[in-house]
XYZ file of C-alpha atoms in Angstrom:
447
model
C 0.000 0.000 0.000
C 0.857 3.684 0.074
C -0.209 6.751 2.034
C -2.630 9.248 0.554
C -3.562 12.203 2.795
C -2.154 10.190 5.682
C -4.483 7.197 5.037
C -3.120 3.799 3.997
C -4.395 2.820 0.532
C -4.265 -0.945 -0.129
C -6.028 -1.098 -3.471
C -3.909 -3.357 -5.709
C -4.515 -1.545 -9.008
C -3.806 1.901 -7.562
C -0.722 0.593 -5.790
C 0.512 -0.960 -9.050
C 0.056 2.287 -11.010
C 1.779 4.313 -8.325
C 4.712 1.883 -8.095
C 5.259 1.668 -11.869
C 5.380 5.460 -12.056
C 7.787 5.920 -9.133
C 11.572 6.277 -9.261
C 12.071 3.075 -7.266
C 10.700 0.839 -10.035
C 13.688 1.122 -12.474
C 16.115 0.759 -9.561
C 14.354 -2.416 -8.411
C 14.386 -3.793 -11.949
C 18.127 -3.172 -12.290
C 18.705 -4.732 -8.854
C 17.050 -8.051 -9.761
C 18.513 -8.478 -13.247
C 20.411 -11.842 -13.428
C 23.719 -10.197 -14.264
C 25.658 -13.241 -12.960
C 24.648 -15.040 -16.160
C 27.027 -12.721 -18.034
C 29.905 -14.682 -16.544
C 28.875 -17.664 -18.685
C 29.549 -15.748 -21.888
C 32.900 -16.398 -23.526
C 35.488 -13.690 -23.168
C 33.986 -12.117 -20.014
C 36.624 -11.833 -17.272
C 35.729 -13.153 -13.809
C 37.330 -12.354 -10.481
C 37.919 -15.593 -8.512
C 36.238 -15.654 -5.096
C 34.429 -12.304 -5.487
C 30.957 -12.295 -7.095
C 31.448 -8.898 -8.721
C 28.786 -9.668 -11.285
C 26.135 -9.496 -8.557
C 27.095 -5.941 -7.548
C 23.777 -4.663 -8.923
C 22.100 -6.182 -5.833
C 23.546 -3.267 -3.861
C 21.033 -1.004 -5.596
C 18.517 -2.378 -3.081
C 20.367 -0.766 -0.162
C 18.142 2.382 -0.072
C 15.050 0.161 0.043
C 16.608 -1.838 2.877
C 17.230 1.330 4.902
C 13.669 2.466 4.179
C 12.336 -0.857 5.469
C 14.465 -0.547 8.621
C 13.186 3.009 9.264
C 9.561 1.951 8.834
C 9.975 -1.051 11.119
C 11.677 1.089 13.758
C 8.867 3.659 13.764
C 6.063 1.077 13.800
C 7.349 -1.598 16.164
C 6.407 -1.595 19.834
C 10.024 -2.363 20.811
C 12.145 0.218 18.958
C 15.187 -0.120 21.222
C 15.260 -3.921 20.815
C 15.002 -3.425 17.058
C 17.938 -0.979 17.113
C 20.102 -3.443 19.043
C 19.163 -6.272 16.650
C 19.954 -4.035 13.675
C 23.319 -3.131 15.210
C 24.170 -6.829 15.700
C 23.169 -7.498 12.082
C 25.478 -4.712 10.904
C 28.338 -6.170 12.966
C 27.887 -9.664 11.563
C 27.574 -8.300 8.036
C 30.691 -6.153 8.428
C 32.723 -9.098 9.731
C 31.406 -11.248 6.878
C 32.413 -8.718 4.232
C 35.803 -8.205 5.824
C 36.284 -11.979 5.891
C 35.357 -12.184 2.209
C 37.939 -9.510 1.364
C 40.514 -11.349 3.473
C 39.828 -14.601 1.625
C 39.962 -12.837 -1.764
C 43.321 -11.309 -0.847
C 44.566 -14.691 0.395
C 43.448 -16.351 -2.856
C 45.268 -13.682 -4.851
C 48.480 -14.008 -2.817
C 48.195 -17.771 -2.606
C 46.464 -19.890 0.001
C 48.874 -21.115 2.676
C 51.984 -19.386 1.233
C 52.686 -17.748 4.624
C 51.181 -17.882 8.138
C 49.111 -14.715 7.610
C 46.973 -15.777 4.626
C 44.164 -18.295 4.814
C 45.378 -21.906 4.888
C 44.442 -24.122 1.992
C 41.842 -26.240 3.754
C 40.053 -28.803 1.672
C 36.573 -27.931 2.960
C 35.072 -24.574 1.929
C 33.256 -24.231 5.271
C 36.569 -24.447 7.130
C 38.026 -21.701 4.923
C 35.023 -19.474 5.625
C 35.164 -20.058 9.388
C 38.894 -19.262 9.445
C 38.321 -16.034 7.473
C 35.403 -15.060 9.724
C 37.475 -15.750 12.864
C 40.443 -13.768 11.516
C 38.223 -10.782 10.677
C 36.628 -10.932 14.120
C 40.038 -10.709 15.780
C 41.057 -7.777 13.574
C 37.803 -5.767 13.825
C 37.501 -6.370 17.569
C 41.137 -5.135 17.978
C 41.866 -8.287 19.959
C 45.066 -8.971 18.054
C 46.646 -12.393 18.406
C 46.846 -12.714 14.610
C 49.876 -13.829 12.576
C 52.217 -10.989 11.700
C 51.824 -9.717 8.113
C 54.672 -10.453 5.744
C 53.920 -8.388 2.620
C 52.911 -4.850 1.814
C 49.376 -5.879 0.876
C 48.994 -7.666 4.189
C 50.239 -4.636 6.178
C 47.812 -2.338 4.366
C 44.924 -4.753 4.884
C 45.543 -5.079 8.631
C 45.972 -1.308 9.061
C 42.726 -0.605 7.210
C 40.993 -3.228 9.363
C 42.159 -1.572 12.581
C 40.987 1.837 11.358
C 37.590 0.371 10.481
C 37.471 -1.218 13.930
C 37.989 2.171 15.591
C 35.171 3.624 13.492
C 32.989 0.626 14.319
C 33.568 0.989 18.058
C 32.604 4.660 17.856
C 29.415 3.738 15.986
C 28.543 0.995 18.472
C 29.134 3.300 21.434
C 26.951 5.970 19.842
C 24.126 3.524 19.137
C 24.203 2.025 22.629
C 24.258 5.465 24.226
C 21.297 6.468 22.046
C 19.354 3.437 23.237
C 20.123 4.274 26.881
C 19.161 7.930 26.387
C 15.915 6.887 24.708
C 15.083 4.567 27.591
C 15.772 7.357 30.094
C 13.734 9.819 28.049
C 10.829 7.359 27.886
C 10.885 6.961 31.671
C 11.141 10.725 32.182
C 8.052 11.246 29.998
C 5.950 9.117 32.369
C 7.611 9.255 35.776
C 9.078 12.222 37.677
C 12.809 12.209 38.379
C 13.703 11.672 42.034
C 17.241 13.004 41.602
C 16.534 16.755 41.948
C 14.511 16.225 45.146
C 17.240 14.096 46.721
C 19.916 16.612 45.774
C 17.805 19.447 47.194
C 17.314 17.639 50.520
C 21.023 16.811 50.661
C 21.964 20.435 49.955
C 19.638 21.656 52.722
C 20.978 19.123 55.185
C 17.674 17.364 55.748
C 17.823 13.925 57.389
C 17.628 10.675 55.521
C 14.132 9.751 56.769
C 12.379 12.275 54.544
C 14.630 11.400 51.619
C 13.710 7.738 52.140
C 10.006 8.576 51.972
C 10.569 10.434 48.704
C 12.559 7.508 47.282
C 9.900 4.980 48.313
C 7.170 7.133 46.719
C 9.036 7.183 43.407
C 9.686 3.444 43.641
C 5.980 2.830 44.201
C 5.105 4.836 41.080
C 7.420 2.745 38.919
C 6.590 -0.603 40.534
C 2.809 -0.113 40.298
C 3.012 1.747 36.965
C 1.322 4.876 38.282
C 1.522 7.745 35.794
C 1.005 11.149 37.453
C 2.178 13.090 34.373
C -0.719 12.095 32.119
C -1.588 15.624 31.040
C 1.953 16.252 29.835
C 1.909 13.011 27.858
C -1.446 13.753 26.173
C -1.064 17.509 25.745
C -0.253 17.395 22.014
C -3.249 15.242 21.058
C -6.489 16.913 19.896
C -9.082 17.233 22.635
C -11.382 14.555 21.221
C -8.529 12.041 21.007
C -7.403 13.014 24.509
C -10.880 12.171 25.772
C -10.807 8.807 23.979
C -7.409 7.864 25.428
C -8.224 9.045 28.949
C -11.635 7.333 28.881
C -10.132 4.024 27.758
C -7.755 4.162 30.742
C -9.874 5.661 33.541
C -13.537 5.275 32.620
C -13.944 1.895 34.346
C -12.500 3.283 37.586
C -14.590 6.441 37.272
C -17.822 4.446 37.009
C -17.092 2.843 40.381
C -17.566 6.250 42.020
C -21.134 6.411 43.296
C -21.627 9.999 42.131
C -21.009 9.100 38.473
C -22.915 5.828 38.135
C -26.030 7.495 36.733
C -24.208 9.941 34.464
C -24.093 9.611 30.696
C -21.100 8.116 28.914
C -20.396 11.256 26.875
C -20.341 13.440 29.987
C -17.899 11.130 31.737
C -15.604 11.269 28.698
C -15.420 15.044 29.040
C -15.109 14.887 32.819
C -12.187 12.483 32.678
C -10.061 15.190 31.024
C -10.510 17.416 34.075
C -9.356 14.787 36.571
C -5.719 14.719 37.699
C -4.258 11.474 39.134
C -2.460 11.854 42.463
C -0.727 9.240 44.615
C -0.335 9.671 48.396
C 2.007 7.604 50.522
C 1.411 5.908 53.899
C 0.798 8.357 56.742
C 0.478 11.332 54.406
C -2.332 13.833 54.944
C -4.469 14.455 51.881
C -6.047 17.462 53.573
C -6.181 18.925 57.085
C -9.032 20.504 58.947
C -9.081 24.274 58.506
C -7.144 24.339 55.212
C -8.625 26.279 52.310
C -10.317 23.802 49.986
C -9.433 24.053 46.310
C -9.985 20.440 45.170
C -12.193 17.462 45.813
C -10.984 13.872 45.588
C -12.324 10.567 44.249
C -10.794 7.368 45.617
C -9.635 5.093 42.820
C -7.553 2.636 44.863
C -6.456 2.386 48.476
C -7.940 3.357 51.840
C -8.025 6.674 53.673
C -8.892 7.408 57.286
C -10.805 10.323 58.800
C -8.706 11.033 61.895
C -9.191 13.218 64.943
C -7.052 16.207 65.830
C -4.410 13.953 67.410
C -3.755 12.438 63.955
C -4.039 8.874 65.299
C -7.664 8.173 66.285
C -9.612 6.927 63.269
C -13.174 8.184 63.082
C -14.027 6.533 59.758
C -12.386 4.715 56.868
C -12.990 5.681 53.236
C -12.557 3.079 50.515
C -12.660 2.674 46.765
C -15.474 4.490 44.964
C -16.064 7.194 47.603
C -15.342 10.907 47.312
C -14.671 13.744 49.751
C -13.693 17.409 49.899
C -16.792 18.727 48.145
C -18.092 20.594 51.243
C -15.435 23.296 51.017
C -16.030 23.746 47.278
C -19.823 24.014 47.022
C -21.801 26.786 48.739
C -23.933 25.047 51.385
C -26.162 27.494 53.229
C -25.467 27.627 56.945
C -21.975 26.138 56.653
C -20.005 27.699 59.487
C -16.686 26.432 58.066
C -17.056 28.357 54.813
C -14.500 27.144 52.257
C -12.339 25.502 54.937
C -11.731 21.772 55.248
C -13.915 20.126 57.864
C -11.906 16.927 58.497
C -8.419 15.451 58.548
C -7.974 12.827 55.811
C -4.973 10.515 56.187
C -3.751 7.921 53.679
C -3.404 4.520 55.360
C -1.272 2.948 52.622
C -0.504 4.079 49.111
C -3.690 5.678 47.786
C -4.465 6.447 44.153
C -6.893 9.375 43.889
C -8.531 11.516 41.229
C -8.350 15.244 41.935
C -10.967 17.687 40.579
C -10.341 21.444 40.861
C -12.862 24.011 42.062
C -13.358 25.674 38.671
C -13.785 22.315 36.917
C -16.292 21.202 39.566
C -18.288 24.414 39.097
C -18.488 23.775 35.348
C -19.679 20.211 35.873
C -22.292 21.112 38.512
C -23.606 23.977 36.383
C -24.419 21.472 33.628
C -25.893 18.842 35.989
C -28.098 20.336 38.724
C -29.169 16.867 39.906
C -25.573 16.031 40.794
C -25.247 19.363 42.561
C -28.373 18.669 44.620
C -27.059 15.217 45.567
C -23.686 16.631 46.619
C -25.333 19.406 48.634
C -27.593 16.868 50.385
C -24.603 14.740 51.370
C -22.710 17.831 52.475
C -25.626 18.958 54.701
C -25.767 15.506 56.255
C -22.061 15.585 57.076
C -22.250 19.130 58.441
C -25.196 18.197 60.651
C -23.285 15.185 61.946
C -20.246 17.348 62.763
C -22.366 20.181 64.211
C -21.114 22.749 61.709
C -24.475 23.572 60.123
C -26.220 26.648 61.548
C -29.943 26.071 61.048
C -30.758 29.711 61.733
C -28.168 30.941 59.287
C -29.419 28.401 56.754
C -33.017 29.587 57.182
C -31.904 33.211 56.965
C -29.872 32.463 53.836
C -32.812 30.657 52.264
C -35.128 33.537 53.185
C -32.643 36.035 51.780
C -32.362 33.970 48.631
C -36.167 33.814 48.336
C -36.409 37.555 48.900
C -33.710 38.159 46.315
C -35.562 35.872 43.919
C -38.820 37.751 44.581
C -37.119 41.079 43.985
C -35.488 39.740 40.872
C -38.854 38.648 39.513
C -40.264 42.089 40.383
C -37.413 43.727 38.549
C -37.995 41.453 35.578
C -41.702 42.411 35.520
C -40.825 46.108 35.834
C -38.246 45.737 33.088
C -40.791 44.085 30.825
C -43.205 47.001 31.498
C -40.521 49.528 30.694
C -39.684 47.667 27.506
C -43.364 47.691 26.511
C -43.697 51.437 27.189
C -40.472 52.115 25.307
C -41.788 50.137 22.347
C -45.029 52.123 22.383
C -43.180 55.450 22.572
C -40.932 54.370 19.709
C -43.985 53.433 17.618
C -45.607 56.810 18.399
C -42.402 58.618 17.497
C -42.179 56.785 14.179
C -45.845 57.577 13.428
C -45.321 61.267 14.320
C -42.237 61.413 12.094
C -44.202 59.858 9.234
C -47.068 62.383 9.623
C -44.593 65.259 9.772
C -42.891 64.035 6.589
C -46.243 63.789 4.762
C -47.248 67.285 5.929
C -43.931 68.763 4.733
C -44.439 67.026 1.384
C -47.927 68.558 1.003
C -46.667 72.035 1.892
C -43.842 71.789 -0.633
C -46.378 70.800 -3.283
C -48.538 73.822 -2.547
C -45.478 76.078 -2.617
C -44.555 74.824 -6.096
C -48.074 75.424 -7.407
């Protein structure tokens, strides 16, 4: 097939027409011509041991590199493919060098001195000796017979120079693979090095540094990805929603608040959620803090603890949510936008975090969810004694009075609009009568 506007076209007839009209077609034809048959013609010179007549096969090298590039960009294991390709290049280079060594030995005479290839009877033994000799030369191991002639000195020197170039290429490829692996990890997981260096520079004890190290180890061991937004930021919003929904939608449906919501709404909501991981003994929020987010428990357990930080008043598990009281405006809430409880992570807890602005957008579109959240918040405030019934009644009365005044203003505004429309109609009628009267007077004046 071929790509047209970025879409793979696999129609055979169209592919055939495109291939026959491309520049690769004549090159491929020349590459597969049976030029080795020319050696059978009388009078055609042949080089012993070197199939020079098949040199046209090298015209396929650009296609080979193109195939390697496509495989490397499409495979799920690009670094493994690069290492395999590097090993293939090494074996091929040693093979070619061994072929040149055998051709030189055949030209100088097999077995005429210790350096050239011995005149073994079996062809396989000759090839293995040439391959072994080239491996020693290209690996700069040495331990080869000393050259005796000028051609042998030049061949060994060129081999050592090629070996130096090969080692540089191998080192560069291996370092590229390592850098790519590190870059892939950095794209998903945060680097613990800067935090450790900062704590060491400030002289902080090893206990806190150990907690930081264990948190990073937990992220990698459990494959937690806190940097999802950075990974998906270059995708279009619709594709971001598809990817995020395929990963998190099942966990999001386990939250009781979202079980009755539509699938399309959850796909948009999942883009607003930010994954966060809390370690053992870490406070998610403290009582009295200003609330800016609410949390949904994806995995793990959290405890509602007393002021001493030890006594557990309740345990929150998977599918529950908290922190909405400080974000939504519940009438009579004496805490305002402050946290009303201490939430402590018992083990490693995987949470979804939803910001205040994002929550306001969601609740504005779904008043039923807002009413359910406000009902739960009132129940919790009543249980904790932080709901002022008098203030709630006064707020409701003030809201009703404001609503009544607003309706009165709307009625008055409608009356004013009606009167303004009537006055505008009268003005237009008066202007029309005045224009007709002026027209009649001008007619009389002309007569």
